[in-house]
Structures are given as structure tokens and as C-alpha cells.
Short mmCIF file of C-alpha atoms in Angstrom, two decimals:
data_model
loop_
_atom_site.label_atom_id
_atom_site.label_comp_id
_atom_site.label_asym_id
_atom_site.label_seq_id
_atom_site.Cartn_x
_atom_site.Cartn_y
_atom_site.Cartn_z
CA UNK A 1 -39.37 77.42 -46.08
CA UNK A 2 -38.50 78.89 -42.65
CA UNK A 3 -41.36 76.93 -41.09
CA UNK A 4 -39.98 73.68 -42.55
CA UNK A 5 -36.47 74.55 -41.31
CA UNK A 6 -37.60 75.26 -37.76
CA UNK A 7 -39.80 72.16 -37.73
CA UNK A 8 -36.82 70.05 -38.82
CA UNK A 9 -34.58 71.64 -36.21
CA UNK A 10 -37.24 71.02 -33.55
CA UNK A 11 -37.47 67.33 -34.49
CA UNK A 12 -33.67 67.03 -34.45
CA UNK A 13 -33.37 68.68 -31.04
CA UNK A 14 -36.19 66.53 -29.69
CA UNK A 15 -34.46 63.36 -30.89
CA UNK A 16 -31.15 64.47 -29.34
CA UNK A 17 -32.93 65.25 -26.07
CA UNK A 18 -34.63 61.85 -26.03
CA UNK A 19 -31.29 60.18 -26.77
CA UNK A 20 -29.65 62.10 -23.93
CA UNK A 21 -32.43 61.09 -21.52
CA UNK A 22 -32.13 57.46 -22.64
CA UNK A 23 -28.35 57.42 -22.12
CA UNK A 24 -28.76 59.04 -18.72
CA UNK A 25 -31.32 56.41 -17.73
CA UNK A 26 -28.99 53.64 -18.90
CA UNK A 27 -26.15 55.12 -16.86
CA UNK A 28 -28.29 55.44 -13.74
CA UNK A 29 -29.68 51.93 -14.15
CA UNK A 30 -26.24 50.39 -14.67
CA UNK A 31 -24.76 52.17 -11.67
CA UNK A 32 -27.75 51.28 -9.52
CA UNK A 33 -27.67 47.63 -10.55
CA UNK A 34 -24.26 46.92 -9.06
CA UNK A 35 -24.99 49.09 -6.04
CA UNK A 36 -28.02 46.86 -5.54
CA UNK A 37 -25.88 43.75 -5.86
CA UNK A 38 -23.56 45.09 -3.18
CA UNK A 39 -26.52 46.00 -0.96
CA UNK A 40 -27.82 42.44 -1.31
CA UNK A 41 -24.39 40.92 -0.64
CA UNK A 42 -21.77 43.25 0.86
CA UNK A 43 -18.98 40.78 0.06
CA UNK A 44 -19.20 41.64 -3.65
CA UNK A 45 -17.71 45.06 -2.88
CA UNK A 46 -14.40 43.34 -2.09
CA UNK A 47 -13.23 43.38 -5.72
CA UNK A 48 -10.27 40.97 -6.00
CA UNK A 49 -10.78 39.93 -2.37
CA UNK A 50 -14.22 38.49 -3.14
CA UNK A 51 -14.40 34.77 -2.38
CA UNK A 52 -15.10 32.51 -5.35
CA UNK A 53 -18.70 31.40 -5.94
CA UNK A 54 -19.70 28.22 -7.71
CA UNK A 55 -21.05 28.83 -11.24
CA UNK A 56 -24.76 29.54 -11.25
CA UNK A 57 -25.53 28.85 -14.91
CA UNK A 58 -25.59 25.45 -16.60
CA UNK A 59 -23.34 25.04 -19.61
CA UNK A 60 -24.86 25.05 -23.08
CA UNK A 61 -24.90 21.69 -24.81
CA UNK A 62 -22.17 20.88 -27.30
CA UNK A 63 -23.03 20.38 -30.98
CA UNK A 64 -24.02 16.84 -31.89
CA UNK A 65 -21.12 14.48 -32.45
CA UNK A 66 -18.51 16.57 -30.60
CA UNK A 67 -16.84 15.47 -27.37
CA UNK A 68 -14.40 17.36 -25.10
CA UNK A 69 -10.80 16.30 -25.59
CA UNK A 70 -8.40 18.94 -24.20
CA UNK A 71 -8.50 21.84 -21.71
CA UNK A 72 -6.18 24.84 -21.57
CA UNK A 73 -6.47 26.80 -18.33
CA UNK A 74 -5.13 29.75 -16.38
CA UNK A 75 -6.35 30.17 -12.82
CA UNK A 76 -5.68 32.43 -9.89
CA UNK A 77 -4.76 31.04 -6.49
CA UNK A 78 -7.60 30.57 -4.05
CA UNK A 79 -8.61 32.62 -1.01
CA UNK A 80 -5.72 34.05 0.99
CA UNK A 81 -4.84 36.39 3.82
CA UNK A 82 -3.71 39.94 3.05
CA UNK A 83 -0.18 39.94 1.66
CA UNK A 84 1.33 42.86 3.58
CA UNK A 85 1.41 42.61 7.40
CA UNK A 86 1.11 46.41 7.48
CA UNK A 87 -2.42 46.05 6.13
CA UNK A 88 -3.28 44.55 9.53
CA UNK A 89 -0.85 46.40 11.79
CA UNK A 90 -1.36 49.91 10.38
CA UNK A 91 -5.12 50.21 11.10
CA UNK A 92 -4.66 48.33 14.37
CA UNK A 93 -2.12 50.94 15.53
CA UNK A 94 -4.55 53.78 14.71
CA UNK A 95 -7.35 52.11 16.68
CA UNK A 96 -5.06 51.24 19.59
CA UNK A 97 -3.86 54.85 19.92
CA UNK A 98 -7.40 56.19 19.83
CA UNK A 99 -8.55 53.55 22.30
CA UNK A 100 -5.78 54.43 24.76
CA UNK A 101 -6.84 58.08 24.55
CA UNK A 102 -10.51 57.22 25.12
CA UNK A 103 -11.41 58.49 21.65
CA UNK A 104 -13.27 55.47 20.24
CA UNK A 105 -17.03 55.28 19.77
CA UNK A 106 -18.93 52.05 20.33
CA UNK A 107 -18.39 51.11 16.68
CA UNK A 108 -14.74 52.04 17.07
CA UNK A 109 -14.36 49.64 19.98
CA UNK A 110 -16.00 46.90 17.92
CA UNK A 111 -13.56 47.63 15.10
CA UNK A 112 -10.59 47.47 17.48
CA UNK A 113 -11.58 44.06 18.84
CA UNK A 114 -12.28 42.70 15.34
CA UNK A 115 -8.96 43.92 13.90
CA UNK A 116 -7.09 42.48 16.88
CA UNK A 117 -8.64 39.09 16.13
CA UNK A 118 -7.86 39.33 12.43
CA UNK A 119 -4.26 40.30 13.17
CA UNK A 120 -3.84 37.28 15.46
CA UNK A 121 -5.41 34.91 12.92
CA UNK A 122 -3.18 36.05 10.07
CA UNK A 123 0.08 36.35 12.03
CA UNK A 124 2.97 34.85 10.03
CA UNK A 125 0.46 33.74 7.36
CA UNK A 126 0.45 36.95 5.29
CA UNK A 127 -0.38 36.10 1.68
CA UNK A 128 -0.85 32.40 2.38
CA UNK A 129 -3.66 30.22 1.07
CA UNK A 130 -6.53 29.73 3.54
CA UNK A 131 -8.43 26.44 3.98
CA UNK A 132 -11.25 28.00 1.96
CA UNK A 133 -8.80 28.64 -0.88
CA UNK A 134 -7.88 24.96 -0.93
CA UNK A 135 -11.56 23.94 -1.01
CA UNK A 136 -12.23 26.32 -3.89
CA UNK A 137 -9.67 24.59 -6.10
CA UNK A 138 -10.89 21.14 -5.17
CA UNK A 139 -14.38 22.23 -6.14
CA UNK A 140 -13.20 23.60 -9.49
CA UNK A 141 -11.38 20.33 -10.23
CA UNK A 142 -14.39 18.25 -9.24
CA UNK A 143 -16.73 20.20 -11.51
CA UNK A 144 -14.19 19.98 -14.34
CA UNK A 145 -14.12 16.21 -13.91
CA UNK A 146 -17.92 15.98 -13.86
CA UNK A 147 -18.48 18.27 -16.84
CA UNK A 148 -15.69 16.98 -19.09
CA UNK A 149 -14.90 13.40 -18.07
CA UNK A 150 -13.81 12.51 -21.62
CA UNK A 151 -10.83 14.87 -21.25
CA UNK A 152 -9.43 12.72 -18.44
CA UNK A 153 -10.19 9.28 -19.89
CA UNK A 154 -7.63 6.50 -20.11
CA UNK A 155 -4.30 7.68 -21.52
CA UNK A 156 -4.88 11.34 -20.65
CA UNK A 157 -2.17 13.52 -19.14
CA UNK A 158 -2.20 16.82 -17.26
CA UNK A 159 0.73 19.23 -17.30
CA UNK A 160 0.32 21.68 -14.39
CA UNK A 161 2.53 24.73 -13.87
CA UNK A 162 2.51 27.32 -11.10
CA UNK A 163 4.26 30.57 -10.36
CA UNK A 164 6.85 30.25 -7.61
CA UNK A 165 4.54 31.73 -4.95
CA UNK A 166 3.48 29.20 -2.30
CA UNK A 167 -0.26 30.04 -2.41
CA UNK A 168 -0.25 29.31 -6.15
CA UNK A 169 1.70 26.08 -5.71
CA UNK A 170 -0.72 24.88 -3.02
CA UNK A 171 -3.68 25.84 -5.21
CA UNK A 172 -2.22 23.72 -8.01
CA UNK A 173 -1.58 20.79 -5.69
CA UNK A 174 -5.12 20.85 -4.31
CA UNK A 175 -6.62 20.92 -7.78
CA UNK A 176 -4.39 18.09 -9.00
CA UNK A 177 -5.13 15.97 -5.93
CA UNK A 178 -8.85 16.26 -6.59
CA UNK A 179 -8.42 15.34 -10.25
CA UNK A 180 -6.42 12.28 -9.21
CA UNK A 181 -9.10 11.35 -6.71
CA UNK A 182 -11.64 11.43 -9.56
CA UNK A 183 -9.29 9.74 -12.07
CA UNK A 184 -6.68 7.66 -10.20
CA UNK A 185 -4.92 6.57 -13.41
CA UNK A 186 -4.48 10.10 -14.72
CA UNK A 187 -0.85 11.02 -15.54
CA UNK A 188 -0.08 14.32 -13.79
CA UNK A 189 3.11 16.38 -13.75
CA UNK A 190 3.54 19.56 -11.68
CA UNK A 191 6.20 22.24 -11.72
CA UNK A 192 6.90 25.73 -10.33
CA UNK A 193 9.99 27.41 -11.74
CA UNK A 194 11.43 30.77 -12.68
CA UNK A 195 11.92 29.14 -16.08
CA UNK A 196 8.22 29.66 -16.84
CA UNK A 197 7.71 33.12 -15.36
CA UNK A 198 8.11 34.85 -18.75
CA UNK A 199 4.57 33.73 -19.59
CA UNK A 200 3.14 32.71 -16.19
CA UNK A 201 3.67 36.10 -14.53
CA UNK A 202 5.43 38.39 -16.99
CA UNK A 203 6.79 41.69 -15.63
CA UNK A 204 7.07 43.80 -18.77
CA UNK A 205 9.15 46.97 -18.36
CA UNK A 206 7.24 48.84 -21.08
CA UNK A 207 3.93 48.01 -19.41
CA UNK A 208 5.25 49.01 -15.99
CA UNK A 209 6.30 52.40 -17.37
CA UNK A 210 2.83 52.94 -18.85
CA UNK A 211 1.19 51.87 -15.61
CA UNK A 212 3.12 54.56 -13.73
CA UNK A 213 2.64 57.37 -16.24
CA UNK A 214 1.73 60.73 -14.66
CA UNK A 215 -1.50 60.72 -16.70
CA UNK A 216 -2.59 57.45 -15.07
CA UNK A 217 -1.78 58.63 -11.54
CA UNK A 218 -3.47 61.98 -12.16
CA UNK A 219 -6.66 60.35 -13.49
CA UNK A 220 -6.87 58.07 -10.45
CA UNK A 221 -6.22 60.86 -7.93
CA UNK A 222 -8.72 63.15 -9.63
CA UNK A 223 -11.37 60.43 -9.48
CA UNK A 224 -10.78 59.94 -5.76
CA UNK A 225 -10.95 63.67 -5.05
CA UNK A 226 -14.27 63.85 -6.87
CA UNK A 227 -15.92 60.81 -5.30
CA UNK A 228 -14.30 59.82 -1.98
CA UNK A 229 -15.22 61.42 1.35
CA UNK A 230 -14.32 59.51 4.52
CA UNK A 231 -15.51 62.16 6.98
CA UNK A 232 -18.68 60.36 8.07
CA UNK A 233 -16.85 57.04 8.35
CA UNK A 234 -14.18 58.54 10.62
CA UNK A 235 -16.85 60.15 12.85
CA UNK A 236 -18.56 56.77 13.11
CA UNK A 237 -15.49 55.19 14.74
CA UNK A 238 -13.83 58.11 16.53
CA UNK A 239 -15.08 60.91 18.73
CA UNK A 240 -15.37 64.22 16.83
CA UNK A 241 -12.34 65.93 18.33
CA UNK A 242 -10.15 63.00 17.24
CA UNK A 243 -11.84 62.34 13.88
CA UNK A 244 -11.42 65.99 12.86
CA UNK A 245 -7.72 66.19 13.73
CA UNK A 246 -6.29 62.86 12.54
CA UNK A 247 -4.50 63.01 9.20
CA UNK A 248 -4.76 59.30 8.39
CA UNK A 249 -8.41 59.24 7.33
CA UNK A 250 -7.99 58.15 3.70
CA UNK A 251 -5.36 55.50 4.41
CA UNK A 252 -7.23 54.22 7.48
CA UNK A 253 -10.58 53.96 5.68
CA UNK A 254 -8.90 52.10 2.79
CA UNK A 255 -7.24 49.69 5.24
CA UNK A 256 -10.52 49.02 7.04
CA UNK A 257 -12.28 48.42 3.73
CA UNK A 258 -9.56 45.89 2.79
CA UNK A 259 -9.97 44.12 6.13
CA UNK A 260 -13.75 44.04 5.69
CA UNK A 261 -13.32 42.39 2.29
CA UNK A 262 -10.59 39.88 3.13
CA UNK A 263 -12.44 38.55 6.18
CA UNK A 264 -14.73 36.41 4.00
CA UNK A 265 -11.73 34.34 2.90
CA UNK A 266 -10.90 32.80 6.27
CA UNK A 267 -12.68 31.28 9.24
CA UNK A 268 -12.96 34.61 11.05
CA UNK A 269 -15.40 35.89 8.44
CA UNK A 270 -18.22 33.95 10.11
CA UNK A 271 -17.85 35.78 13.42
CA UNK A 272 -17.11 39.43 12.53
CA UNK A 273 -18.67 41.95 10.19
CA UNK A 274 -16.57 45.02 9.44
CA UNK A 275 -18.96 45.86 6.62
CA UNK A 276 -21.37 47.03 9.31
CA UNK A 277 -19.06 50.02 9.86
CA UNK A 278 -19.80 51.35 6.34
CA UNK A 279 -22.99 52.60 4.75
CA UNK A 280 -24.21 51.02 1.52
CA UNK A 281 -23.12 54.10 -0.44
CA UNK A 282 -19.66 54.03 1.14
CA UNK A 283 -19.18 50.38 0.21
CA UNK A 284 -20.24 51.14 -3.33
CA UNK A 285 -17.87 54.10 -3.72
CA UNK A 286 -14.94 52.14 -2.27
CA UNK A 287 -15.71 49.35 -4.73
CA UNK A 288 -15.84 51.91 -7.54
CA UNK A 289 -12.41 53.16 -6.52
CA UNK A 290 -11.00 49.64 -6.88
CA UNK A 291 -12.83 49.13 -10.18
CA UNK A 292 -11.30 52.35 -11.53
CA UNK A 293 -7.86 51.55 -10.13
CA UNK A 294 -7.69 48.10 -11.71
CA UNK A 295 -8.98 49.42 -15.03
CA UNK A 296 -6.33 52.14 -15.10
CA UNK A 297 -3.39 49.93 -14.11
CA UNK A 298 -4.21 46.55 -15.69
CA UNK A 299 -7.14 47.10 -18.03
CA UNK A 300 -7.57 48.53 -21.55
CA UNK A 301 -7.73 52.17 -20.47
CA UNK A 302 -7.49 54.71 -23.28
CA UNK A 303 -5.32 56.81 -20.96
CA UNK A 304 -2.55 54.21 -21.33
CA UNK A 305 -3.37 53.64 -25.03
CA UNK A 306 -4.84 50.15 -24.40
CA UNK A 307 -1.29 48.79 -24.06
CA UNK A 308 -1.41 47.35 -20.54
CA UNK A 309 -3.14 44.05 -21.45
CA UNK A 310 -0.24 43.32 -23.81
CA UNK A 311 1.68 42.22 -20.72
CA UNK A 312 0.02 38.85 -21.37
CA UNK A 313 1.09 38.41 -25.00
CA UNK A 314 3.55 35.67 -24.00
CA UNK A 315 0.80 33.82 -22.14
CA UNK A 316 -1.54 34.00 -25.13
CA UNK A 317 1.18 32.61 -27.38
CA UNK A 318 1.86 29.82 -24.88
CA UNK A 319 -1.84 28.90 -24.78
CA UNK A 320 -1.92 28.68 -28.59
CA UNK A 321 1.39 26.82 -28.93
CA UNK A 322 0.58 24.23 -26.29
CA UNK A 323 -2.89 23.66 -27.71
CA UNK A 324 -1.48 23.21 -31.23
CA UNK A 325 1.09 20.73 -29.92
CA UNK A 326 -1.40 18.66 -27.94
CA UNK A 327 -3.99 18.59 -30.74
CA UNK A 328 -1.46 17.69 -33.44
CA UNK A 329 -0.15 14.85 -31.26
CA UNK A 330 -3.66 13.66 -30.43
CA UNK A 331 -2.76 13.94 -26.72
CA UNK A 332 -5.86 13.94 -24.54
CA UNK A 333 -5.77 15.88 -21.25
CA UNK A 334 -5.10 19.39 -19.99
CA UNK A 335 -2.56 22.16 -19.57
CA UNK A 336 -3.14 23.88 -16.23
CA UNK A 337 -1.51 27.15 -15.15
CA UNK A 338 -1.80 28.70 -11.67
CA UNK A 339 -0.95 32.31 -10.95
CA UNK A 340 -2.49 35.65 -10.04
CA UNK A 341 -5.36 38.03 -10.73
CA UNK A 342 -2.83 40.57 -12.00
CA UNK A 343 -2.29 38.12 -14.89
CA UNK A 344 -5.81 36.89 -15.49
CA UNK A 345 -7.37 40.37 -15.60
CA UNK A 346 -5.19 41.72 -18.44
CA UNK A 347 -5.44 38.34 -20.20
CA UNK A 348 -9.25 38.64 -20.23
CA UNK A 349 -8.96 42.25 -21.43
CA UNK A 350 -6.41 41.43 -24.14
CA UNK A 351 -8.71 38.74 -25.56
CA UNK A 352 -11.82 40.91 -25.06
CA UNK A 353 -13.63 38.10 -23.25
CA UNK A 354 -17.25 39.15 -22.61
CA UNK A 355 -16.42 42.63 -23.89
CA UNK A 356 -13.88 43.38 -21.15
CA UNK A 357 -11.52 44.77 -23.77
CA UNK A 358 -13.65 47.92 -24.16
CA UNK A 359 -11.42 51.00 -24.19
CA UNK A 360 -12.44 54.34 -22.66
CA UNK A 361 -10.90 57.35 -20.98
CA UNK A 362 -14.15 58.15 -19.15
CA UNK A 363 -13.74 56.39 -15.81
CA UNK A 364 -17.33 57.06 -14.74
CA UNK A 365 -18.60 55.03 -17.71
CA UNK A 366 -17.07 51.66 -16.75
CA UNK A 367 -20.25 50.18 -15.31
CA UNK A 368 -22.22 51.35 -18.34
CA UNK A 369 -19.97 49.07 -20.38
CA UNK A 370 -20.43 46.20 -17.92
CA UNK A 371 -16.80 46.49 -16.74
CA UNK A 372 -17.23 44.95 -13.26
CA UNK A 373 -13.90 43.80 -11.85
CA UNK A 374 -15.55 41.63 -9.18
CA UNK A 375 -17.03 39.44 -11.90
CA UNK A 376 -13.63 38.93 -13.54
CA UNK A 377 -11.21 38.07 -10.77
CA UNK A 378 -12.53 36.81 -7.45
CA UNK A 379 -10.26 34.48 -5.54
CA UNK A 380 -9.64 31.29 -7.61
CA UNK A 381 -10.90 32.97 -10.81
CA UNK A 382 -10.09 31.05 -13.98
CA UNK A 383 -10.21 31.14 -17.76
CA UNK A 384 -10.68 27.80 -19.54
CA UNK A 385 -10.55 26.85 -23.21
CA UNK A 386 -12.37 23.54 -23.78
CA UNK A 387 -11.50 21.82 -27.07
CA UNK A 388 -14.03 19.48 -28.73
CA UNK A 389 -13.20 16.79 -31.27
CA UNK A 390 -15.57 15.59 -33.99
CA UNK A 391 -16.49 12.05 -33.05
CA UNK A 392 -15.79 10.46 -36.42
CA UNK A 393 -12.06 11.29 -36.61
CA UNK A 394 -8.85 10.47 -34.81
CA UNK A 395 -7.54 13.49 -32.88
CA UNK A 396 -4.19 13.49 -34.69
CA UNK A 397 -5.97 13.53 -38.06
CA UNK A 398 -8.33 16.38 -37.14
CA UNK A 399 -7.55 19.73 -38.77
CA UNK A 400 -7.55 22.97 -36.81
CA UNK A 401 -10.73 24.16 -38.52
CA UNK A 402 -12.50 20.98 -37.41
CA UNK A 403 -11.82 21.46 -33.71
CA UNK A 404 -14.42 23.44 -31.77
CA UNK A 405 -13.61 25.52 -28.69
CA UNK A 406 -15.76 26.97 -25.95
CA UNK A 407 -14.42 29.59 -23.54
CA UNK A 408 -15.34 29.63 -19.86
CA UNK A 409 -14.76 32.57 -17.53
CA UNK A 410 -15.10 31.41 -13.94
CA UNK A 411 -16.69 28.18 -15.24
CA UNK A 412 -19.48 29.93 -17.17
CA UNK A 413 -19.82 30.23 -20.95
CA UNK A 414 -18.17 33.40 -22.23
CA UNK A 415 -18.24 35.35 -25.48
CA UNK A 416 -15.32 36.15 -27.79
CA UNK A 417 -15.37 38.62 -30.71
CA UNK A 418 -14.91 35.77 -33.18
CA UNK A 419 -17.38 34.19 -35.60
CA UNK A 420 -19.56 31.66 -33.83
CA UNK A 421 -20.24 28.19 -35.12
CA UNK A 422 -24.01 28.20 -35.55
CA UNK A 423 -26.71 27.49 -38.09
CA UNK A 424 -26.61 31.10 -39.30
CA UNK A 425 -22.78 31.26 -39.14
CA UNK A 426 -23.20 34.84 -37.98
CA UNK A 427 -20.42 36.77 -36.17
CA UNK A 428 -20.56 37.02 -32.40
CA UNK A 429 -22.02 40.17 -30.92
CA UNK A 430 -19.34 41.57 -28.66
CA UNK A 431 -21.53 42.18 -25.64
CA UNK A 432 -24.17 39.52 -26.12
CA UNK A 433 -23.99 37.14 -23.16
CA UNK A 434 -26.75 34.71 -24.01
CA UNK A 435 -26.63 31.76 -26.33
CA UNK A 436 -27.90 28.25 -26.85
CA UNK A 437 -26.77 25.07 -28.54
CA UNK A 438 -23.74 25.61 -30.73
CA UNK A 439 -23.96 29.39 -30.19
CA UNK A 440 -21.13 29.26 -27.65
CA UNK A 441 -18.56 27.49 -29.86
CA UNK A 442 -15.76 28.71 -32.11
CA UNK A 443 -13.57 27.00 -34.67
CA UNK A 444 -10.05 26.70 -33.34
CA UNK A 445 -8.63 27.97 -36.63
CA UNK A 446 -10.63 31.21 -36.22
CA UNK A 447 -9.97 31.60 -32.50
CA UNK A 448 -6.22 30.94 -32.72
CA UNK A 449 -5.88 33.45 -35.57
CA UNK A 450 -7.65 36.06 -33.47
CA UNK A 451 -5.59 35.27 -30.34
CA UNK A 452 -2.27 35.47 -32.17
CA UNK A 453 -3.31 38.76 -33.77
CA UNK A 454 -4.17 40.19 -30.33
CA UNK A 455 -0.76 39.07 -29.02
CA UNK A 456 0.92 41.08 -31.80
CA UNK A 457 -0.88 44.39 -31.18
#
């Protein structure tokens, strides 16, 4: 009997050990995979400063007999300069002081010249849309027109709204101009008003209190203490006697990392490379810091009880209400909304698009869950709901359960935790990101029920 007991215990321990080794390998692989992506393209470390890339994957084909009819959209403004002038002037002042004292290394002198140029380029343009940002939105509109021309056919109308920030307004105007170039007879209305801010860029007091809870701040500071060390970076730019005595190391390194990331969004990015001042590991850790910070303050963190994404409940309800109204009226076209990454990120998390609603208090596990902020909200990021009508019915006579919807995150097919329309009629796997044929489509009746339930959490 004892022999059987010990044999069973041995097998149990062995299985637990193998499971532990497997989970460790998964964690190491996941962490390494994004580190490798950053090593291959340093610009990906820029988090929300990453410039938008055209979609790489082709869209899955729609089910037979269904044609696109209506689009509901929320998009971030395109590439911009840094918003706060201090983000340029603060690191420049540090470098200028060290340069005057003869305390810069060769890399430090390169950094000083580069930051001077960036400061001149951005002067009086802080937070404004760059020419690249305008091109991004024209490209998005052009691809929308090419992929879904039926949406903009004769009699179609587009209602476009923006927040009251100029970079968002100009993003909207560029996208609408391109749509009108593709479809000159398209009826387009644009607006930017405080009237719409309750859903376009809601500032919820309850959410703001949660975002600033001591537990959130403590978790973020503890993560930084554990992972961040800017000593080598400071010695790379300053002579040792200066690097060891300055007290601005953490703030300065963060400012330089921001400048390195934002450079790709304007013309100067082709002629300077502040990423060369960082090692591959340093870039990765700085990116991790941003990934953790965004998760804690806008994502579904368990530390804030998964309440932060609820800031976008009004937006979800607006998406549903406007879609219902347009479908019931048989009104072909689109509803376009232009705002900020601080809206789109919690919206994606609230709806659990591609599994980004995963809740955890373990901040070192985010990449294991595929929670990569860079993939959610680069400049000009967007979430689109494409509605398909069965070809044998008038739109106004089509019931909600007959409409099909596909969801696009940054113009690529995305998953929702809602039953898919497919031959097997099986439920969607939350983290499955591959599909074919009708495996990317949902019934509007199912999706709207899910969305409204999420908005009531």
C-alpha cells in the first residue's frame, strides 16, 4: 500500500514539475518574442508613439450572399508631435548644462544635437498632427473604400464626429476628403463639439479615482524599482563624475526614450536615431514599463477591479444605438468617430477584443496573455464594425439576427467572445486569432446583446 502511495505521489509531483517547466518555457518564449520584435524594429518599443502600419493580413471572405452595408468606427488621431513642450525642453536643458560643463561623451554630444533639432522642428506645434498623420488617415480611408465599396454606393451618407482637439479634427477631415475623392457623390457631415464628449472622450470621475488609487501607484512604482536601472544609460551619455551625481536619471532617461519613439512620426525621424543610445534590453524594459503603465491605468487590471474600461460604456451604447438606427432605417453608409488612444484602449478592453479584456494582478504576466499595447493603439489606431446585409432582403426589412458583423482592429480581422456564425455554430475561442470563411462573423443580435451587457457591468 505504501509503495502504491509513494508511486502515486511521485507521478503527481512529476506532472506538477513538468507543468511548471512548461509554463516557465511559455513565459520565456512570450517575453522573448516581443523582445525579438523590438530588436528587429526598434520603433515598436514606442508603445502609443508607434507610427501606424498598413494591415499585413488579407481579410477573410464574407459568407455567400452577404454584402457590406454600414460601418461603425472609432479611430485615434494620426501621428503627432509630443504634447507637452517640457518633453523637449526638459531633456534639452539637462544636455545643455552637461555640454557647457564639458561632461558629455560622444554619444551625449550626438544626443544634444539631435534633441536641439527635434525641439526646433516641434516648436509651437506641440501635440499637432504631422504630415505623416494626415497620410495615415488618407490611407485608412482609401483602403476602406477599396474593401467595402458597397457601403459608399449611391445614396450613402457618412456622419463623422471628432473630439474638440485640433489633431483629431484634422484627422477626420483628411479621412473624409479621401472618401470624397473616392466617392464624389457621397453625403458627408462633420462635427466637433463638447456636446458629444460624453461618449467621444468621457472623463468619468469614478474611473479617475480608481486610476489614482494608492494600490495602482504602488504597483507601478514597485514594478519600476524591480526592473528599471538607468545607470548604464546615463554613463553612456555623460562622463562618470557627472552621471554618478545627477539626480535626474530616471526622468531624463524616460524623456529620451519618449523622444526616440516620437521621432518616427515626423520628417526628422529619417535623419536621427536616438534608439542607438539604448541597448536592446533597455528598449525592451522601457517598453515593458509603458505596457504595465497603460494596463494599470486604462486596462482591465485586477488591482483596479477591472473597472477602468467602463469609462467607455457611453461609447459602446452610442455604437449600438447608432447602428440600430441606421439599420432600421435602411440607411447605407458609416458613422465615424475620431478621438484618442486613451479612449480606444479601454474600449478594446471593455469589449474583450482579441482577448485584451484579460484581468490579472500579476504585471509580469501581461505578455504571456498576449497583452501588447503597441498592437492595440499605434498612431491612427482604429476599431471598425462592418455590417453585412443578406442580399435577398431590403435593409429596412432585415431583422437584427439576419445582419452579420465583422470586427476589425487596426484594419485586421479580430475576435470577440461571442458565438461565431459558422458551419459548426460553435462559440468563439477567446484567444484564437485565426479563422477562415464565415469564421470571423457574428450575428448583430448576439453581438449587440453582448456589447450592451458589457456596458452595464
